[in-house]
Coordinates of C-alpha atoms in Angstrom, one line a residue:
M1 CA 0.6 0.1 -0.1
L2 CA 2.8 2.6 0.5
D3 CA 3.9 2.2 -3.2
L4 CA 0.9 3.1 -4.3
T5 CA 0.2 6.2 -2.7
W6 CA 0.4 7.8 -5.7
L7 CA -3.3 7.0 -5.8
L8 CA -3.9 9.6 -3.6
I9 CA -2.9 13.2 -5.9
A10 CA -3.6 10.8 -9.6
V11 CA -7.8 9.7 -8.2
P12 CA -8.6 12.8 -6.8
L13 CA -7.3 14.6 -9.5
A14 CA -8.4 12.3 -12.6
S15 CA -12.0 12.4 -11.3
S16 CA -11.5 16.3 -11.6
L17 CA -10.4 16.7 -15.0
V18 CA -13.0 13.5 -16.1
L19 CA -15.9 16.2 -14.1
L20 CA -14.1 19.1 -16.3
L21 CA -14.4 17.2 -19.5
A22 CA -17.5 15.3 -19.9
G23 CA -19.7 18.8 -20.0
T24 CA -23.2 18.2 -19.0
R25 CA -23.7 14.5 -19.2
A26 CA -22.1 14.0 -16.3
N27 CA -25.1 16.4 -14.0
P28 CA -26.9 12.9 -13.0
W29 CA -23.7 10.9 -11.4
G30 CA -21.0 13.7 -11.8
H31 CA -21.3 14.2 -7.8
W32 CA -21.2 11.1 -6.8
L33 CA -18.3 10.5 -9.0
G34 CA -16.9 12.7 -6.9
V35 CA -17.9 11.7 -3.7
I36 CA -16.2 7.8 -4.8
A37 CA -12.3 9.6 -5.7
S38 CA -12.3 10.9 -2.3
G39 CA -13.7 8.3 -0.5
S40 CA -11.1 5.5 -2.1
T41 CA -8.4 8.5 -1.1
F42 CA -9.1 7.0 2.6
V43 CA -9.1 3.1 1.7
V44 CA -6.0 3.7 0.2
G45 CA -4.1 5.8 2.4
L46 CA -5.5 3.5 5.6
G47 CA -4.1 0.9 4.4
A48 CA -0.5 3.0 3.9
F49 CA -1.6 3.7 8.0
I50 CA -1.7 0.0 8.7
Q51 CA 1.0 -1.6 6.7
M52 CA 3.3 1.6 8.4
L53 CA 1.9 0.9 12.1
G54 CA 3.5 -2.6 11.6
L55 CA 6.7 -1.4 11.4
D56 CA 9.5 -0.1 13.4
A57 CA 8.9 3.4 14.8
E58 CA 12.9 3.9 12.6
E59 CA 11.3 2.3 9.0
R60 CA 8.3 4.6 9.3
S61 CA 9.3 7.0 6.3
H62 CA 8.8 5.0 3.0
A63 CA 10.1 7.2 -0.8
V64 CA 7.9 6.8 -3.8
H65 CA 10.0 7.8 -6.4
L66 CA 8.2 9.0 -9.6
F67 CA 9.4 10.0 -12.4
S68 CA 12.7 11.7 -13.4
W69 CA 11.3 14.9 -13.5
I70 CA 14.7 18.8 -13.9
P71 CA 17.7 16.7 -14.6
G72 CA 19.8 19.4 -16.3
G73 CA 22.3 22.3 -14.8
E74 CA 23.0 22.4 -11.1
L75 CA 19.3 21.6 -10.2
N76 CA 18.7 17.9 -10.6
L77 CA 15.5 16.9 -9.5
D78 CA 13.5 13.6 -9.1
A79 CA 9.7 13.7 -7.9
G80 CA 8.8 11.4 -5.3
L81 CA 6.6 11.2 -2.5
L82 CA 7.9 11.0 1.3
V83 CA 5.2 8.9 3.0
D84 CA 6.2 9.0 6.7
P85 CA 4.0 9.8 10.4
L86 CA 3.8 13.3 9.3
S87 CA 2.3 12.8 6.0
L88 CA 0.0 10.0 6.3
T89 CA -1.7 12.7 9.5
F90 CA -2.2 15.1 7.1
V91 CA -3.2 11.9 4.4
L92 CA -5.9 9.9 7.0
L93 CA -7.3 13.7 8.3
V94 CA -7.3 15.0 4.4
S95 CA -9.3 12.1 3.5
F96 CA -11.6 11.4 5.9
V97 CA -12.8 14.8 6.8
G98 CA -12.5 15.3 2.8
T99 CA -15.1 12.8 2.1
L100 CA -17.5 13.7 5.0
I101 CA -17.9 17.1 2.9
H102 CA -18.1 15.1 -0.4
V103 CA -21.1 13.7 1.2
Y104 CA -22.6 16.8 2.2
S105 CA -22.5 18.6 -0.1
V106 CA -24.7 16.2 -2.6
A107 CA -26.7 17.7 -0.3
Y108 CA -26.7 20.7 0.2
M109 CA -25.4 21.7 -3.3
E110 CA -28.6 19.5 -4.1
H111 CA -30.0 22.9 -6.6
D112 CA -27.3 24.6 -8.1
P113 CA -26.9 23.7 -11.9
N114 CA -23.1 23.9 -11.6
R115 CA -22.9 20.9 -9.4
R116 CA -20.7 18.7 -11.3
I117 CA -18.1 21.9 -11.4
F118 CA -18.1 22.1 -7.7
F119 CA -17.4 18.6 -6.8
A120 CA -14.2 19.1 -9.9
Y121 CA -13.3 22.2 -7.7
L122 CA -13.7 20.1 -4.7
N123 CA -11.6 17.1 -5.7
L124 CA -9.0 19.1 -7.5
F125 CA -8.8 20.7 -4.4
V126 CA -7.4 17.3 -2.1
A127 CA -5.3 16.3 -5.0
A128 CA -3.7 19.0 -4.5
M129 CA -3.7 18.9 -1.0
L130 CA -2.2 15.4 -0.8
L131 CA 0.4 16.1 -2.9
L132 CA 1.5 19.2 -0.7
V133 CA 1.6 16.9 2.3
L134 CA 3.2 14.1 0.2
A135 CA 6.0 15.9 -1.9
D136 CA 9.4 14.3 -1.3
S137 CA 11.4 18.2 -1.8
F138 CA 10.2 21.7 -1.6
L139 CA 9.6 22.6 -5.6
L140 CA 7.7 19.4 -6.1
L141 CA 5.6 20.9 -2.8
F142 CA 5.1 24.2 -4.0
V143 CA 3.2 22.9 -7.2
G144 CA 0.6 21.8 -4.4
W145 CA 1.0 24.8 -2.7
E146 CA 0.1 26.8 -5.8
G147 CA -3.4 24.0 -7.0
V148 CA -4.4 24.7 -3.6
G149 CA -4.6 28.4 -4.3
L150 CA -5.7 27.3 -7.6
A151 CA -8.6 25.5 -5.9
S152 CA -9.5 28.2 -2.9
Y153 CA -9.8 30.9 -5.7
L154 CA -12.6 28.8 -8.0
L155 CA -14.4 27.5 -4.9
I156 CA -14.5 30.8 -3.3
G157 CA -15.2 32.9 -6.1
F158 CA -18.5 30.1 -7.2
W159 CA -21.3 31.4 -7.1
N160 CA -19.0 34.5 -8.8
Q161 CA -22.2 36.1 -10.6
K162 CA -21.8 38.0 -7.4
P163 CA -19.2 40.7 -7.6
E164 CA -18.7 40.7 -4.3
Y165 CA -18.2 37.4 -4.2
A166 CA -16.1 37.1 -7.6
T167 CA -13.9 40.3 -5.2
A168 CA -13.8 38.1 -2.3
A169 CA -11.5 34.7 -4.7
K170 CA -9.5 37.8 -6.3
K171 CA -8.2 38.7 -2.7
A172 CA -7.6 35.0 -0.9
F173 CA -5.7 34.7 -4.4
V174 CA -3.8 37.9 -4.8
V175 CA -2.7 38.0 -0.2
N176 CA -1.6 33.9 -0.4
R177 CA 0.5 35.7 -3.8
V178 CA 2.6 37.5 -1.0
G179 CA 3.0 34.5 0.8
D180 CA 4.3 32.2 -2.3
I181 CA 7.4 35.0 -3.2
G182 CA 8.6 34.3 0.5
L183 CA 8.5 30.4 -0.4
I184 CA 10.2 30.7 -4.2
I185 CA 12.9 32.7 -2.5
A186 CA 13.2 30.2 0.6
M187 CA 13.5 27.6 -2.4
G188 CA 16.5 30.1 -4.2
L189 CA 18.4 30.4 -0.7
M190 CA 17.8 26.2 -0.5
F191 CA 19.5 26.3 -3.3
A192 CA 22.0 29.0 -3.2
S193 CA 23.8 26.6 -0.2
F194 CA 22.8 23.5 -0.5
G195 CA 22.8 23.2 -4.2
A196 CA 19.4 21.2 -4.0
V197 CA 15.4 21.5 -2.9
D198 CA 14.8 18.2 -2.0
F199 CA 14.1 17.1 1.7
A200 CA 16.3 14.6 2.6
T201 CA 19.3 16.9 0.9
V202 CA 18.9 20.5 2.3
F203 CA 18.1 19.0 5.8
A204 CA 21.4 16.8 5.8
A205 CA 22.9 20.5 5.7
A206 CA 21.3 22.7 7.6
P207 CA 23.0 21.9 10.5
E208 CA 26.4 22.6 8.4
A209 CA 24.6 25.7 7.2
S210 CA 25.4 29.5 8.9
T211 CA 22.6 30.7 11.3
A212 CA 21.6 33.7 8.9
T213 CA 21.6 31.5 6.2
L214 CA 19.0 29.5 7.9
T215 CA 17.3 32.4 9.7
A216 CA 16.5 34.0 6.9
T217 CA 15.3 31.1 5.2
G218 CA 13.5 30.5 8.1
L219 CA 11.6 34.0 7.3
M220 CA 10.5 33.4 4.3
L221 CA 9.1 30.2 5.5
L222 CA 6.8 31.6 7.6
L223 CA 6.0 34.5 5.4
A224 CA 4.7 31.9 2.9
A225 CA 3.1 30.0 5.7
T226 CA 1.4 32.9 7.0
G227 CA -0.5 33.7 3.8
K228 CA -1.7 29.9 3.3
S229 CA -2.3 30.0 7.3
A230 CA -4.0 33.2 7.3
Q231 CA -2.0 34.3 9.8
F232 CA -0.6 38.0 11.0
P233 CA 0.0 40.2 8.7
L234 CA -1.1 38.2 5.8
Q235 CA -4.6 37.0 6.7
S236 CA -7.1 40.2 5.8
W237 CA -8.8 37.6 3.3
L238 CA -9.8 35.2 5.2
G239 CA -13.3 36.1 6.3
D240 CA -14.0 37.3 2.9
A241 CA -13.3 33.7 1.6
M242 CA -16.7 32.9 4.0
A243 CA -18.2 34.0 0.3
G244 CA -18.2 30.6 -1.2
P245 CA -20.5 27.8 -0.4
T246 CA -20.4 26.4 3.3
P247 CA -18.8 23.4 2.6
V248 CA -15.9 25.3 0.6
S249 CA -16.2 27.0 4.2
A250 CA -15.5 24.1 5.9
L251 CA -13.0 22.5 4.2
I252 CA -10.9 25.0 4.0
H253 CA -10.9 25.8 7.4
A254 CA -10.4 22.1 8.4
A255 CA -8.6 19.4 6.3
T256 CA -6.8 21.7 3.3
M257 CA -5.3 25.2 2.8
V258 CA -5.4 27.8 6.0
T259 CA -3.6 24.0 7.3
A260 CA -0.4 23.8 5.3
G261 CA 1.0 26.9 6.5
V262 CA 1.4 24.8 10.3
Y263 CA 2.9 21.5 8.1
L264 CA 5.3 23.3 6.4
I265 CA 7.2 24.9 9.4
V266 CA 6.7 21.7 11.2
R267 CA 8.4 19.5 8.3
S268 CA 11.1 22.3 7.9
A269 CA 12.3 21.9 12.0
P270 CA 15.9 21.3 10.7
I271 CA 15.8 24.6 9.3
F272 CA 14.4 26.5 11.6
E273 CA 16.0 24.5 15.1
G274 CA 19.3 26.1 13.3
A275 CA 17.7 29.9 13.1
P276 CA 16.3 30.4 16.8
A277 CA 15.7 33.5 16.5
A278 CA 13.2 32.4 13.5
Q279 CA 11.4 30.1 15.7
T280 CA 11.2 33.0 17.9
V281 CA 9.4 34.9 15.5
V282 CA 6.8 32.3 14.6
A283 CA 6.1 31.8 18.1
A284 CA 5.6 35.5 18.2
V285 CA 3.6 35.2 15.2
G286 CA 0.8 32.4 16.8
A287 CA 0.7 34.0 19.6
F288 CA -0.2 37.9 18.4
T289 CA -2.8 36.1 16.0
L290 CA -4.2 34.0 18.0
I291 CA -5.7 37.2 20.0
L292 CA -6.7 39.2 17.5
G293 CA -8.6 36.2 15.6
A294 CA -10.2 35.8 19.4
L295 CA -11.2 39.9 19.6
I296 CA -12.2 39.8 15.7
G297 CA -14.3 37.0 16.9
L298 CA -16.4 39.0 19.7
A299 CA -17.4 41.0 17.6
K300 CA -19.2 39.2 14.6
D301 CA -22.3 38.8 13.8
D302 CA -22.4 36.6 10.8
I303 CA -22.2 33.1 12.1
K304 CA -19.9 31.6 9.2
K305 CA -17.4 34.6 9.4
A306 CA -17.5 34.3 13.6
L307 CA -16.2 30.8 12.6
A308 CA -13.6 31.9 10.6
A309 CA -12.1 34.5 13.1
S310 CA -11.6 31.9 15.6
T311 CA -9.8 29.4 13.0
M312 CA -7.0 32.0 12.8
S313 CA -7.5 32.3 16.7
Q314 CA -6.7 28.2 17.0
I315 CA -4.0 28.2 13.7
G316 CA -2.7 30.4 16.1
Y317 CA -2.5 28.3 19.0
M318 CA -1.0 25.7 16.0
M319 CA 1.7 28.5 15.0
L320 CA 2.8 28.8 18.8
A321 CA 3.7 25.7 19.4
A322 CA 5.7 24.9 16.5
G323 CA 7.1 27.8 17.0
L324 CA 8.2 26.6 20.5
G325 CA 10.6 23.4 18.4
P326 CA 11.1 20.0 19.2
V327 CA 8.3 20.2 22.4
G328 CA 5.6 21.6 20.5
Y329 CA 5.6 20.2 16.8
A330 CA 3.5 17.0 18.4
F331 CA 1.4 19.5 20.0
A332 CA 1.0 21.1 17.4
I333 CA -0.1 19.2 14.6
F334 CA -1.8 17.2 17.5
H335 CA -4.4 20.0 17.7
L336 CA -3.8 21.0 14.4
V337 CA -6.4 17.5 13.9
T338 CA -8.6 17.7 16.8
H339 CA -9.8 21.2 15.3
G340 CA -10.5 19.6 11.7
F341 CA -12.9 18.3 12.9
F342 CA -14.2 20.4 15.7
K343 CA -14.1 22.8 12.8
A344 CA -15.5 20.9 10.3
G345 CA -18.4 20.1 12.2
M346 CA -19.5 23.7 13.0
F347 CA -18.9 24.9 9.7
L348 CA -21.1 22.3 8.5
G349 CA -23.8 22.9 11.1
A350 CA -24.0 26.2 9.9
G351 CA -24.6 25.3 6.4
S352 CA -27.9 23.1 8.2
V353 CA -28.7 26.7 10.1
M354 CA -28.5 29.0 6.9
H355 CA -30.8 25.7 4.9
G356 CA -33.2 25.7 7.6
M357 CA -33.3 29.5 7.3
Q358 CA -33.3 30.2 3.8
D359 CA -29.9 31.6 3.8
Q360 CA -29.3 33.4 6.2
V361 CA -26.1 33.9 8.3
D362 CA -27.3 37.1 10.7
M363 CA -27.2 35.5 14.4
R364 CA -28.8 38.4 15.2
R365 CA -32.1 37.0 13.6
F366 CA -32.1 33.2 15.1
G367 CA -32.0 31.8 18.3
A368 CA -34.2 29.3 20.1
L369 CA -33.2 26.9 17.3
R370 CA -32.4 24.4 19.2
T371 CA -35.9 23.2 19.2
A372 CA -36.3 23.6 15.5
M373 CA -32.7 22.3 14.7
V374 CA -32.1 19.5 17.3
T375 CA -29.6 16.8 15.9
T376 CA -27.8 20.2 14.6
W377 CA -27.9 21.8 17.6
I378 CA -26.5 18.5 19.5
T379 CA -23.6 18.2 16.7
F380 CA -22.6 22.4 17.2
G381 CA -22.4 21.7 20.6
L382 CA -19.6 19.1 20.8
G383 CA -18.0 20.9 18.4
W384 CA -18.0 23.9 20.5
L385 CA -17.3 22.5 23.5
A386 CA -14.6 20.6 22.4
I387 CA -13.2 24.5 21.2
L388 CA -13.3 25.0 24.4
G389 CA -11.3 22.9 25.6
V390 CA -13.7 21.9 28.5
P391 CA -13.0 17.6 29.5
P392 CA -13.3 15.4 27.9
F393 CA -13.7 16.1 25.5
S394 CA -11.4 16.8 22.6
G395 CA -10.0 19.9 22.3
F396 CA -9.0 19.7 26.0
W397 CA -5.9 17.3 25.0
S398 CA -4.7 19.2 22.3
K399 CA -5.3 23.3 23.4
D400 CA -4.2 22.5 26.6
K401 CA -0.6 20.3 25.8
I402 CA 0.0 23.8 23.8
I403 CA -1.2 25.8 27.2
E404 CA 1.5 24.3 29.1
A405 CA 3.9 23.4 26.3
A406 CA 3.9 27.5 26.3
F407 CA 4.9 28.0 29.6
V408 CA 8.2 26.1 29.1
G409 CA 11.9 28.0 28.7
E410 CA 13.2 30.9 29.8
G411 CA 13.3 34.9 31.0
A412 CA 9.9 36.7 29.8
Q413 CA 9.5 34.8 26.5
P414 CA 7.3 31.7 28.4
W415 CA 5.7 34.6 30.0
I416 CA 4.5 36.4 27.2
L417 CA 3.5 33.2 25.3
G418 CA 1.4 31.2 28.1
G419 CA -0.1 34.6 28.2
A420 CA -1.4 34.9 25.6
A421 CA -2.4 31.6 25.0
L422 CA -4.5 32.2 29.4
I423 CA -5.9 34.5 27.5
G424 CA -6.6 33.2 24.4
A425 CA -8.8 30.7 26.0
G426 CA -10.8 33.3 28.1
L427 CA -12.0 34.7 24.8
T428 CA -12.3 31.8 22.5
A429 CA -14.9 30.4 25.4
F430 CA -16.7 33.7 25.1
Y431 CA -17.3 33.9 21.3
M432 CA -17.5 30.9 20.6
S433 CA -20.5 30.4 23.4
R434 CA -22.1 34.0 21.9
L435 CA -22.2 32.5 18.5
F436 CA -24.0 29.5 20.5
F437 CA -26.6 31.3 22.6
M438 CA -26.9 33.5 19.9
T439 CA -27.9 30.6 17.3
F440 CA -29.7 28.0 19.7
H441 CA -30.8 29.7 22.4
G442 CA -32.3 32.8 23.8
K443 CA -35.7 34.1 21.9
A444 CA -36.7 33.2 18.5
R445 CA -35.7 36.2 16.5
W446 CA -37.0 35.0 13.0
T447 CA -38.9 36.8 10.5
D448 CA -42.0 35.3 9.9
D449 CA -41.1 34.1 6.2
Q450 CA -38.7 32.1 8.0
H451 CA -39.7 27.7 8.9
P452 CA -36.6 26.8 10.5
H453 CA -36.0 22.5 9.7
E454 CA -33.2 19.7 10.1
S455 CA -31.8 19.6 7.8
P456 CA -31.9 16.4 5.7
A457 CA -30.0 12.9 6.3
L458 CA -26.6 13.5 4.0
M459 CA -26.2 16.4 5.4
T460 CA -26.5 14.9 9.0
V461 CA -24.8 11.7 9.0
P462 CA -21.2 13.5 8.2
M463 CA -22.1 16.3 11.0
I464 CA -22.4 13.5 13.7
I465 CA -19.7 11.5 12.7
L466 CA -17.5 14.7 13.1
A467 CA -19.5 15.4 16.7
V468 CA -17.9 12.0 17.2
G469 CA -14.8 12.8 16.5
S470 CA -15.0 16.2 18.3
A471 CA -16.2 14.3 21.8
F472 CA -13.7 11.4 22.0
L473 CA -10.8 11.9 19.2
G474 CA -8.5 13.9 21.5
L475 CA -9.1 11.3 24.3
F476 CA -8.4 8.5 22.1
L477 CA -4.5 9.6 20.4
A478 CA -4.1 11.3 24.4
L479 CA -4.3 8.2 25.9
G480 CA -0.4 6.8 26.8
D481 CA 0.8 9.2 24.2
R482 CA 0.5 7.6 21.8
F483 CA 0.3 10.6 18.8
S484 CA 3.5 11.6 20.6
H485 CA 4.2 8.7 20.0
W486 CA 2.9 8.7 16.4
L487 CA 5.1 11.3 15.2
E488 CA 8.2 10.1 17.1
P489 CA 9.7 9.3 13.5
V490 CA 9.8 13.3 12.9
T491 CA 9.7 15.4 15.1
G492 CA 12.1 13.3 17.3
H493 CA 12.0 11.9 20.9
V494 CA 11.0 15.0 23.4
E495 CA 11.6 14.5 27.1
H496 CA 9.0 16.1 29.6
H497 CA 10.4 19.7 30.4
E498 CA 8.6 21.5 32.9
P499 CA 7.0 24.6 32.9
V500 CA 7.7 28.0 34.8
L501 CA 4.0 27.3 36.6
P502 CA 2.6 23.5 38.2
I503 CA 0.9 21.9 35.2
P504 CA -2.2 22.1 37.6
V505 CA -2.9 25.4 38.4
I506 CA -2.4 26.4 34.6
M507 CA -4.8 24.1 33.9
T508 CA -6.8 25.1 36.6
A509 CA -6.4 28.9 34.9
T510 CA -7.6 27.4 32.3
L511 CA -10.9 26.1 32.6
L512 CA -11.7 28.8 35.4
L513 CA -10.9 31.3 32.5
V514 CA -13.0 28.9 30.1
A515 CA -16.2 29.1 33.1
L516 CA -16.2 32.7 33.0
G517 CA -16.1 33.0 29.4
V518 CA -19.1 30.9 29.2
W519 CA -20.8 33.0 31.9
G520 CA -20.2 36.2 30.8
A521 CA -22.1 35.0 27.1
W522 CA -24.6 33.6 28.5
R523 CA -25.5 36.7 30.8
K524 CA -25.3 38.5 27.9
Y525 CA -26.8 36.5 25.1
G526 CA -28.5 33.2 26.8
A527 CA -30.4 35.0 29.2
A528 CA -30.7 39.0 28.3
D529 CA -32.9 39.6 25.1
V530 CA -30.6 39.8 22.2
P531 CA -31.0 43.0 19.5
T532 CA -32.1 42.1 16.1
T533 CA -29.6 45.2 14.8
A534 CA -26.2 46.0 16.7
P535 CA -26.7 48.5 18.6
T536 CA -23.9 51.5 19.0
A537 CA -21.0 50.1 19.5
S538 CA -17.2 51.4 21.6
L539 CA -14.5 52.3 18.6
A540 CA -12.1 48.3 20.3
T541 CA -15.5 46.8 19.0
V542 CA -16.3 49.2 16.0
A543 CA -12.6 48.1 15.2
A544 CA -13.7 44.3 15.4
R545 CA -16.2 44.5 13.8
N546 CA -14.2 45.5 10.8
D547 CA -11.0 43.2 11.4
M548 CA -9.1 46.2 12.8
F549 CA -9.4 47.8 9.8
Q550 CA -6.6 45.7 7.8
D551 CA -8.2 46.3 5.1
S552 CA -7.9 49.6 5.7
V553 CA -3.9 49.4 6.2
N554 CA -3.6 47.5 3.4
R555 CA -4.9 50.1 1.1
G556 CA -2.5 53.1 3.0
V557 CA -0.1 51.0 3.5
F558 CA 0.4 49.2 0.3
E559 CA -2.4 49.2 -2.3
R560 CA -2.7 53.5 -2.9
P561 CA 1.1 53.8 -2.3
G562 CA 1.1 51.1 -5.4
T563 CA -0.7 53.2 -7.4
H564 CA 0.3 56.3 -7.1
L565 CA 4.4 54.3 -7.5
T566 CA 2.6 53.3 -10.5
R567 CA 1.1 56.3 -11.8
T568 CA 4.6 57.7 -11.7
L569 CA 6.7 55.0 -13.0
V570 CA 4.0 55.4 -16.0
Y571 CA 4.4 59.0 -16.1
A572 CA 8.7 58.5 -15.5
D573 CA 8.5 56.5 -18.9
A574 CA 5.8 58.0 -20.5
A575 CA 8.0 61.7 -19.7
V576 CA 11.8 60.6 -19.7
V577 CA 12.1 56.3 -21.0
D578 CA 9.6 57.1 -24.2
G579 CA 10.4 60.3 -24.3
A580 CA 14.3 61.1 -25.0
V581 CA 14.5 58.6 -27.4
D582 CA 11.1 60.4 -29.2
K583 CA 12.9 64.0 -29.1
Q584 CA 15.5 62.4 -30.4
A585 CA 13.2 60.8 -33.4
E586 CA 12.6 64.4 -33.7
A587 CA 15.6 65.8 -33.9
W588 CA 16.5 63.1 -37.4
S589 CA 13.1 64.2 -38.6
R590 CA 13.4 67.3 -38.8
T591 CA 17.7 67.4 -40.4
G592 CA 15.7 64.9 -43.2
E593 CA 13.1 67.5 -43.7
V594 CA 16.1 69.9 -44.0
V595 CA 18.2 67.9 -46.3
R596 CA 15.3 66.5 -48.2
R597 CA 14.2 70.2 -49.5
A598 CA 17.0 70.1 -51.3
Q599 CA 16.3 67.2 -53.5
N600 CA 14.1 69.1 -55.9
G601 CA 14.5 67.3 -59.0
Q602 CA 16.2 70.2 -60.9
V603 CA 19.7 70.4 -62.8
R604 CA 20.6 74.0 -61.8
S605 CA 20.3 73.1 -58.3
Y606 CA 22.3 70.2 -58.5
A607 CA 24.7 71.9 -60.8
L608 CA 24.9 74.2 -58.5
T609 CA 25.5 72.4 -55.4
M610 CA 28.3 70.6 -57.5
L611 CA 30.2 74.5 -58.0
V612 CA 30.1 74.9 -54.4
G613 CA 31.1 71.6 -53.5
L614 CA 34.2 71.8 -55.7
V615 CA 34.9 75.1 -54.6
I616 CA 35.2 73.9 -51.1
V617 CA 37.1 70.8 -52.4
I618 CA 40.2 73.9 -54.2
F619 CA 39.8 75.4 -50.9
V620 CA 41.3 72.6 -48.9
V621 CA 43.7 71.6 -51.5
V622 CA 45.6 75.4 -51.6
Q623 CA 45.2 76.3 -48.1
G624 CA 47.0 72.6 -47.8
G625 CA 49.5 73.4 -50.2
L626 CA 50.2 76.1 -48.3

């Protein structure tokens, strides 16, 4: 099965091509082909996982050669796959959660005339993400990286008949291209320093490289990760990406796209191990973004944008853990896996609410939906408890490990990073409880023409499966540290490190902040009446509602100066470069006009010219003789 892992990419890619090329004749069955293609990747991935479990830890790395890719010059690179515990973890997450989202989409997109094309794009998304995590070189990873970017652009703008949706897709595409520059530069630094871009060569040579080289490379990799994972300062696209159909949001936030940046950092661990400054910047970016996302989530009334803010914050936790080095690598991926289940479940739950509420997304127009949508309420509730980190649900086992690891270290760093992680836990409890209570509890605030109802089984069954994972997966993976042991061939064995505060104190403080956040949200949004329109708010709330004015900052710092610079360069090109050439051409043209007048076709004029010339020649000869 390990040698057949190329099917993980080939099958969904082939399905995507069939659905795109078959035309309308595939409309009756195209969606089921997409489901089967995605499901088959899970079957192959599960088979490879079972086979790898039977190997000793030191043998859990399998290379699959595909073909000779770039044989020439100083760069000789083969295309191949690296199957190890880290890549297989992503394979199982992407294929399993992705397949559930495919099944959900069959019902969710039932009335869309372009459902076949939607499933083609979903398959392309899965294929690109699997290529990204299975690639054995940074260059092949980059192919998957760009494929994910293309698929996200196509899916976010799937309903591009609405101009604002098309704009959101372009925004996501452009912002991610900024991050991609970082990955391109990082590969250039690798080639200049190591003469290669494959993992094996780069990681083997990294310990011998200078700290400056590794720091520059690490910072460029971080820039790439901030684009894909919507971390500061390239986070502005994530909220607008909710323009796509809700299953797209679930796929982007839970199993693909935003998880790619975390994968890149953890996979590149040998580079960051030699660049402690870059490692610290990764942790700092994660800590800042987890607070930023939480603050934005506090003020969002759009249920999908509130969940998007929570993704930004939770990915911040993962980046924080990845920036801690070996002590945090396994915890970053652990939280990524549990987050994939409860975030996918909550996004699908949000889609179920929209399905029953005529596509309404304003939580101020919800309320009391628990009576009309019991299954959605229960499954969403399990995801809510998981993201809060309430024991024994999944988030407790993964996020609390990150909080504990953040308090490991010396000096001020553990207090700053650990404090940020603790504050984030309290804020998460408040804004996610706000979302849950505004949607499912309190008084009904929907309009007379809305008749909320439960979604069909094709939508609720995937939600139930994800809810089970939200409840119990974390506990299962945490028992005996089995998940950390599983990743040890990649992340290395790490001895237990004592945090600056006793673990019981950290755990108690975390749970107290969570309880305080839930209580505050219940008082304001569960027990009290919620106004149907957003009340006048403070400047801080207005800033949070407007994503901390990140679009205004981007326009002021980048877009407008860039526009003025471009206009200046265009003017300079026209006035100086083209102007100099044009003036020179004009001078020669005028010279030609003067000379042309002598060519009048009259013999006496030519004779006079010859006479003048003869006189000049005689004068020169005479003068020379004297």
